[in-house]
């Protein structure tokens, strides 16, 4: 894959040009995800389900969704974020569905 393929898929080639940069961005994403207010997060069971979907997706590169450019550990955690190719929807509380 050349740099133009990466740009077309919304992943910054400069950000991921070295393993050190990739590790730093991933570390920051993990920290950000852990600091999210619980009211913004899906329940753990839903989070694990979403991660499994993302981890098995052909659009995952270096922990990043190439369709939206998000780290999956953050996107999968947020209630208001769905999959850009509809593999999972935004999260609704049970009370909101009834």
mmCIF file with all atom_site columns, C-alpha atoms in Angstrom:
data_model
loop_
_atom_site.group_PDB
_atom_site.id
_atom_site.type_symbol
_atom_site.label_atom_id
_atom_site.label_alt_id
_atom_site.label_comp_id
_atom_site.label_asym_id
_atom_site.label_entity_id
_atom_site.label_seq_id
_atom_site.pdbx_PDB_ins_code
_atom_site.Cartn_x
_atom_site.Cartn_y
_atom_site.Cartn_z
_atom_site.occupancy
_atom_site.B_iso_or_equiv
_atom_site.pdbx_formal_charge
_atom_site.auth_seq_id
_atom_site.auth_comp_id
_atom_site.auth_asym_id
_atom_site.auth_atom_id
_atom_site.pdbx_PDB_model_num
ATOM 1  C CA . UNK A 1 1  ? 0.000   0.000  0.000  1.00 0.00 ? 1  UNK A CA 1
ATOM 2  C CA . UNK A 1 2  ? 1.442   3.363  -0.956 1.00 0.00 ? 2  UNK A CA 1
ATOM 3  C CA . UNK A 1 3  ? 0.866   6.669  0.844  1.00 0.00 ? 3  UNK A CA 1
ATOM 4  C CA . UNK A 1 4  ? -1.953  7.675  -1.498 1.00 0.00 ? 4  UNK A CA 1
ATOM 5  C CA . UNK A 1 5  ? -3.927  4.567  -0.519 1.00 0.00 ? 5  UNK A CA 1
ATOM 6  C CA . UNK A 1 6  ? -3.446  5.500  3.116  1.00 0.00 ? 6  UNK A CA 1
ATOM 7  C CA . UNK A 1 7  ? -4.611  9.087  2.542  1.00 0.00 ? 7  UNK A CA 1
ATOM 8  C CA . UNK A 1 8  ? -7.691  7.895  0.660  1.00 0.00 ? 8  UNK A CA 1
ATOM 9  C CA . UNK A 1 9  ? -8.557  5.743  3.644  1.00 0.00 ? 9  UNK A CA 1
ATOM 10 C CA . UNK A 1 10 ? -8.277  8.631  6.139  1.00 0.00 ? 10 UNK A CA 1
ATOM 11 C CA . UNK A 1 11 ? -5.151  7.417  7.927  1.00 0.00 ? 11 UNK A CA 1
ATOM 12 C CA . UNK A 1 12 ? -2.419  9.995  8.118  1.00 0.00 ? 12 UNK A CA 1
ATOM 13 C CA . UNK A 1 13 ? 0.770   8.432  6.705  1.00 0.00 ? 13 UNK A CA 1
ATOM 14 C CA . UNK A 1 14 ? 2.967   10.773 8.780  1.00 0.00 ? 14 UNK A CA 1
ATOM 15 C CA . UNK A 1 15 ? 1.268   9.689  12.002 1.00 0.00 ? 15 UNK A CA 1
ATOM 16 C CA . UNK A 1 16 ? 1.993   6.042  11.369 1.00 0.00 ? 16 UNK A CA 1
ATOM 17 C CA . UNK A 1 17 ? 5.368   6.303  9.685  1.00 0.00 ? 17 UNK A CA 1
ATOM 18 C CA . UNK A 1 18 ? 7.226   4.590  12.543 1.00 0.00 ? 18 UNK A CA 1
ATOM 19 C CA . UNK A 1 19 ? 6.344   1.948  15.122 1.00 0.00 ? 19 UNK A CA 1
ATOM 20 C CA . UNK A 1 20 ? 7.131   4.519  17.821 1.00 0.00 ? 20 UNK A CA 1
ATOM 21 C CA . UNK A 1 21 ? 4.558   6.991  16.462 1.00 0.00 ? 21 UNK A CA 1
ATOM 22 C CA . UNK A 1 22 ? 1.949   4.255  16.138 1.00 0.00 ? 22 UNK A CA 1
ATOM 23 C CA . UNK A 1 23 ? 2.616   3.108  19.721 1.00 0.00 ? 23 UNK A CA 1
ATOM 24 C CA . UNK A 1 24 ? 2.348   6.692  21.019 1.00 0.00 ? 24 UNK A CA 1
ATOM 25 C CA . UNK A 1 25 ? -0.967  7.315  19.255 1.00 0.00 ? 25 UNK A CA 1
ATOM 26 C CA . UNK A 1 26 ? -2.323  3.997  20.490 1.00 0.00 ? 26 UNK A CA 1
ATOM 27 C CA . UNK A 1 27 ? -1.215  4.770  24.057 1.00 0.00 ? 27 UNK A CA 1
ATOM 28 C CA . UNK A 1 28 ? -2.975  8.143  23.885 1.00 0.00 ? 28 UNK A CA 1
ATOM 29 C CA . UNK A 1 29 ? -6.134  6.538  22.477 1.00 0.00 ? 29 UNK A CA 1
ATOM 30 C CA . UNK A 1 30 ? -6.168  3.950  25.283 1.00 0.00 ? 30 UNK A CA 1
ATOM 31 C CA . UNK A 1 31 ? -5.774  6.704  27.880 1.00 0.00 ? 31 UNK A CA 1
ATOM 32 C CA . UNK A 1 32 ? -8.520  8.802  26.261 1.00 0.00 ? 32 UNK A CA 1
ATOM 33 C CA . UNK A 1 33 ? -10.910 5.837  26.115 1.00 0.00 ? 33 UNK A CA 1
ATOM 34 C CA . UNK A 1 34 ? -10.277 5.065  29.790 1.00 0.00 ? 34 UNK A CA 1
ATOM 35 C CA . UNK A 1 35 ? -11.049 8.673  30.787 1.00 0.00 ? 35 UNK A CA 1
ATOM 36 C CA . UNK A 1 36 ? -14.396 8.909  28.982 1.00 0.00 ? 36 UNK A CA 1
ATOM 37 C CA . UNK A 1 37 ? -17.345 9.688  31.234 1.00 0.00 ? 37 UNK A CA 1
ATOM 38 C CA . UNK A 1 38 ? -19.312 6.489  31.852 1.00 0.00 ? 38 UNK A CA 1
ATOM 39 C CA . UNK A 1 39 ? -22.480 8.214  30.625 1.00 0.00 ? 39 UNK A CA 1
ATOM 40 C CA . UNK A 1 40 ? -20.860 8.426  27.186 1.00 0.00 ? 40 UNK A CA 1
ATOM 41 C CA . UNK A 1 41 ? -19.812 4.774  27.105 1.00 0.00 ? 41 UNK A CA 1
ATOM 42 C CA . UNK A 1 42 ? -21.581 1.593  26.116 1.00 0.00 ? 42 UNK A CA 1
ATOM 43 C CA . UNK A 1 43 ? -21.792 -1.212 28.696 1.00 0.00 ? 43 UNK A CA 1
ATOM 44 C CA . UNK A 1 44 ? -18.747 -3.503 28.794 1.00 0.00 ? 44 UNK A CA 1
ATOM 45 C CA . UNK A 1 45 ? -20.579 -6.379 27.111 1.00 0.00 ? 45 UNK A CA 1
ATOM 46 C CA . UNK A 1 46 ? -21.512 -4.137 24.171 1.00 0.00 ? 46 UNK A CA 1
ATOM 47 C CA . UNK A 1 47 ? -17.971 -2.745 24.046 1.00 0.00 ? 47 UNK A CA 1
ATOM 48 C CA . UNK A 1 48 ? -16.498 -6.245 23.800 1.00 0.00 ? 48 UNK A CA 1
ATOM 49 C CA . UNK A 1 49 ? -19.042 -7.158 21.092 1.00 0.00 ? 49 UNK A CA 1
ATOM 50 C CA . UNK A 1 50 ? -18.108 -4.071 19.068 1.00 0.00 ? 50 UNK A CA 1
ATOM 51 C CA . UNK A 1 51 ? -14.380 -4.681 19.466 1.00 0.00 ? 51 UNK A CA 1
ATOM 52 C CA . UNK A 1 52 ? -14.806 -8.232 18.199 1.00 0.00 ? 52 UNK A CA 1
ATOM 53 C CA . UNK A 1 53 ? -16.649 -6.924 15.140 1.00 0.00 ? 53 UNK A CA 1
ATOM 54 C CA . UNK A 1 54 ? -13.920 -4.350 14.479 1.00 0.00 ? 54 UNK A CA 1
ATOM 55 C CA . UNK A 1 55 ? -11.060 -6.778 15.082 1.00 0.00 ? 55 UNK A CA 1
ATOM 56 C CA . UNK A 1 56 ? -12.483 -9.098 12.425 1.00 0.00 ? 56 UNK A CA 1
ATOM 57 C CA . UNK A 1 57 ? -13.155 -6.330 9.907  1.00 0.00 ? 57 UNK A CA 1
ATOM 58 C CA . UNK A 1 58 ? -11.155 -6.013 6.698  1.00 0.00 ? 58 UNK A CA 1
ATOM 59 C CA . UNK A 1 59 ? -11.065 -2.225 7.235  1.00 0.00 ? 59 UNK A CA 1
ATOM 60 C CA . UNK A 1 60 ? -8.912  -2.376 10.385 1.00 0.00 ? 60 UNK A CA 1
ATOM 61 C CA . UNK A 1 61 ? -5.302  -1.222 10.044 1.00 0.00 ? 61 UNK A CA 1
ATOM 62 C CA . UNK A 1 62 ? -2.983  -0.710 13.017 1.00 0.00 ? 62 UNK A CA 1
ATOM 63 C CA . UNK A 1 63 ? -5.930  -0.388 15.382 1.00 0.00 ? 63 UNK A CA 1
ATOM 64 C CA . UNK A 1 64 ? -7.579  2.250  13.191 1.00 0.00 ? 64 UNK A CA 1
ATOM 65 C CA . UNK A 1 65 ? -10.729 1.951  11.089 1.00 0.00 ? 65 UNK A CA 1
ATOM 66 C CA . UNK A 1 66 ? -9.759  2.986  7.574  1.00 0.00 ? 66 UNK A CA 1
ATOM 67 C CA . UNK A 1 67 ? -13.340 4.046  6.812  1.00 0.00 ? 67 UNK A CA 1
ATOM 68 C CA . UNK A 1 68 ? -13.633 6.695  9.548  1.00 0.00 ? 68 UNK A CA 1
ATOM 69 C CA . UNK A 1 69 ? -10.046 7.150  10.774 1.00 0.00 ? 69 UNK A CA 1
ATOM 70 C CA . UNK A 1 70 ? -10.914 6.392  14.426 1.00 0.00 ? 70 UNK A CA 1
ATOM 71 C CA . UNK A 1 71 ? -9.048  4.148  16.818 1.00 0.00 ? 71 UNK A CA 1
ATOM 72 C CA . UNK A 1 72 ? -11.461 1.284  17.358 1.00 0.00 ? 72 UNK A CA 1
ATOM 73 C CA . UNK A 1 73 ? -10.862 1.253  21.107 1.00 0.00 ? 73 UNK A CA 1
ATOM 74 C CA . UNK A 1 74 ? -12.384 4.746  21.246 1.00 0.00 ? 74 UNK A CA 1
ATOM 75 C CA . UNK A 1 75 ? -15.119 4.455  18.619 1.00 0.00 ? 75 UNK A CA 1
ATOM 76 C CA . UNK A 1 76 ? -16.383 1.125  19.965 1.00 0.00 ? 76 UNK A CA 1
ATOM 77 C CA . UNK A 1 77 ? -16.571 2.586  23.484 1.00 0.00 ? 77 UNK A CA 1
ATOM 78 C CA . UNK A 1 78 ? -18.727 5.635  22.630 1.00 0.00 ? 78 UNK A CA 1
ATOM 79 C CA . UNK A 1 79 ? -22.522 5.365  22.697 1.00 0.00 ? 79 UNK A CA 1
ATOM 80 C CA . UNK A 1 80 ? -22.973 8.007  20.028 1.00 0.00 ? 80 UNK A CA 1
ATOM 81 C CA . UNK A 1 81 ? -20.682 6.309  17.511 1.00 0.00 ? 81 UNK A CA 1
ATOM 82 C CA . UNK A 1 82 ? -21.729 3.572  15.156 1.00 0.00 ? 82 UNK A CA 1
ATOM 83 C CA . UNK A 1 83 ? -19.780 1.674  12.548 1.00 0.00 ? 83 UNK A CA 1
ATOM 84 C CA . UNK A 1 84 ? -19.269 3.694  9.350  1.00 0.00 ? 84 UNK A CA 1
ATOM 85 C CA . UNK A 1 85 ? -20.260 0.625  7.318  1.00 0.00 ? 85 UNK A CA 1
ATOM 86 C CA . UNK A 1 86 ? -23.183 -0.299 9.595  1.00 0.00 ? 86 UNK A CA 1
ATOM 87 C CA . UNK A 1 87 ? -21.727 -3.344 11.325 1.00 0.00 ? 87 UNK A CA 1
ATOM 88 C CA . UNK A 1 88 ? -23.041 -1.820 14.576 1.00 0.00 ? 88 UNK A CA 1
ATOM 89 C CA . UNK A 1 89 ? -25.299 1.156  15.267 1.00 0.00 ? 89 UNK A CA 1
ATOM 90 C CA . UNK A 1 90 ? -25.148 3.952  17.814 1.00 0.00 ? 90 UNK A CA 1
ATOM 91 C CA . UNK A 1 91 ? -26.139 2.639  21.225 1.00 0.00 ? 91 UNK A CA 1
ATOM 92 C CA . UNK A 1 92 ? -29.591 3.227  22.657 1.00 0.00 ? 92 UNK A CA 1
ATOM 93 C CA . UNK A 1 93 ? -30.448 2.545  26.270 1.00 0.00 ? 93 UNK A CA 1
ATOM 94 C CA . UNK A 1 94 ? -33.121 -0.103 26.761 1.00 0.00 ? 94 UNK A CA 1
ATOM 95 C CA . UNK A 1 95 ? -35.460 2.555  28.196 1.00 0.00 ? 95 UNK A CA 1
ATOM 96 C CA . UNK A 1 96 ? -35.030 4.656  25.031 1.00 0.00 ? 96 UNK A CA 1
ATOM 97 C CA . UNK A 1 97 ? -36.022 1.711  22.793 1.00 0.00 ? 97 UNK A CA 1
ATOM 98 C CA . UNK A 1 98 ? -39.242 0.786  24.636 1.00 0.00 ? 98 UNK A CA 1
#
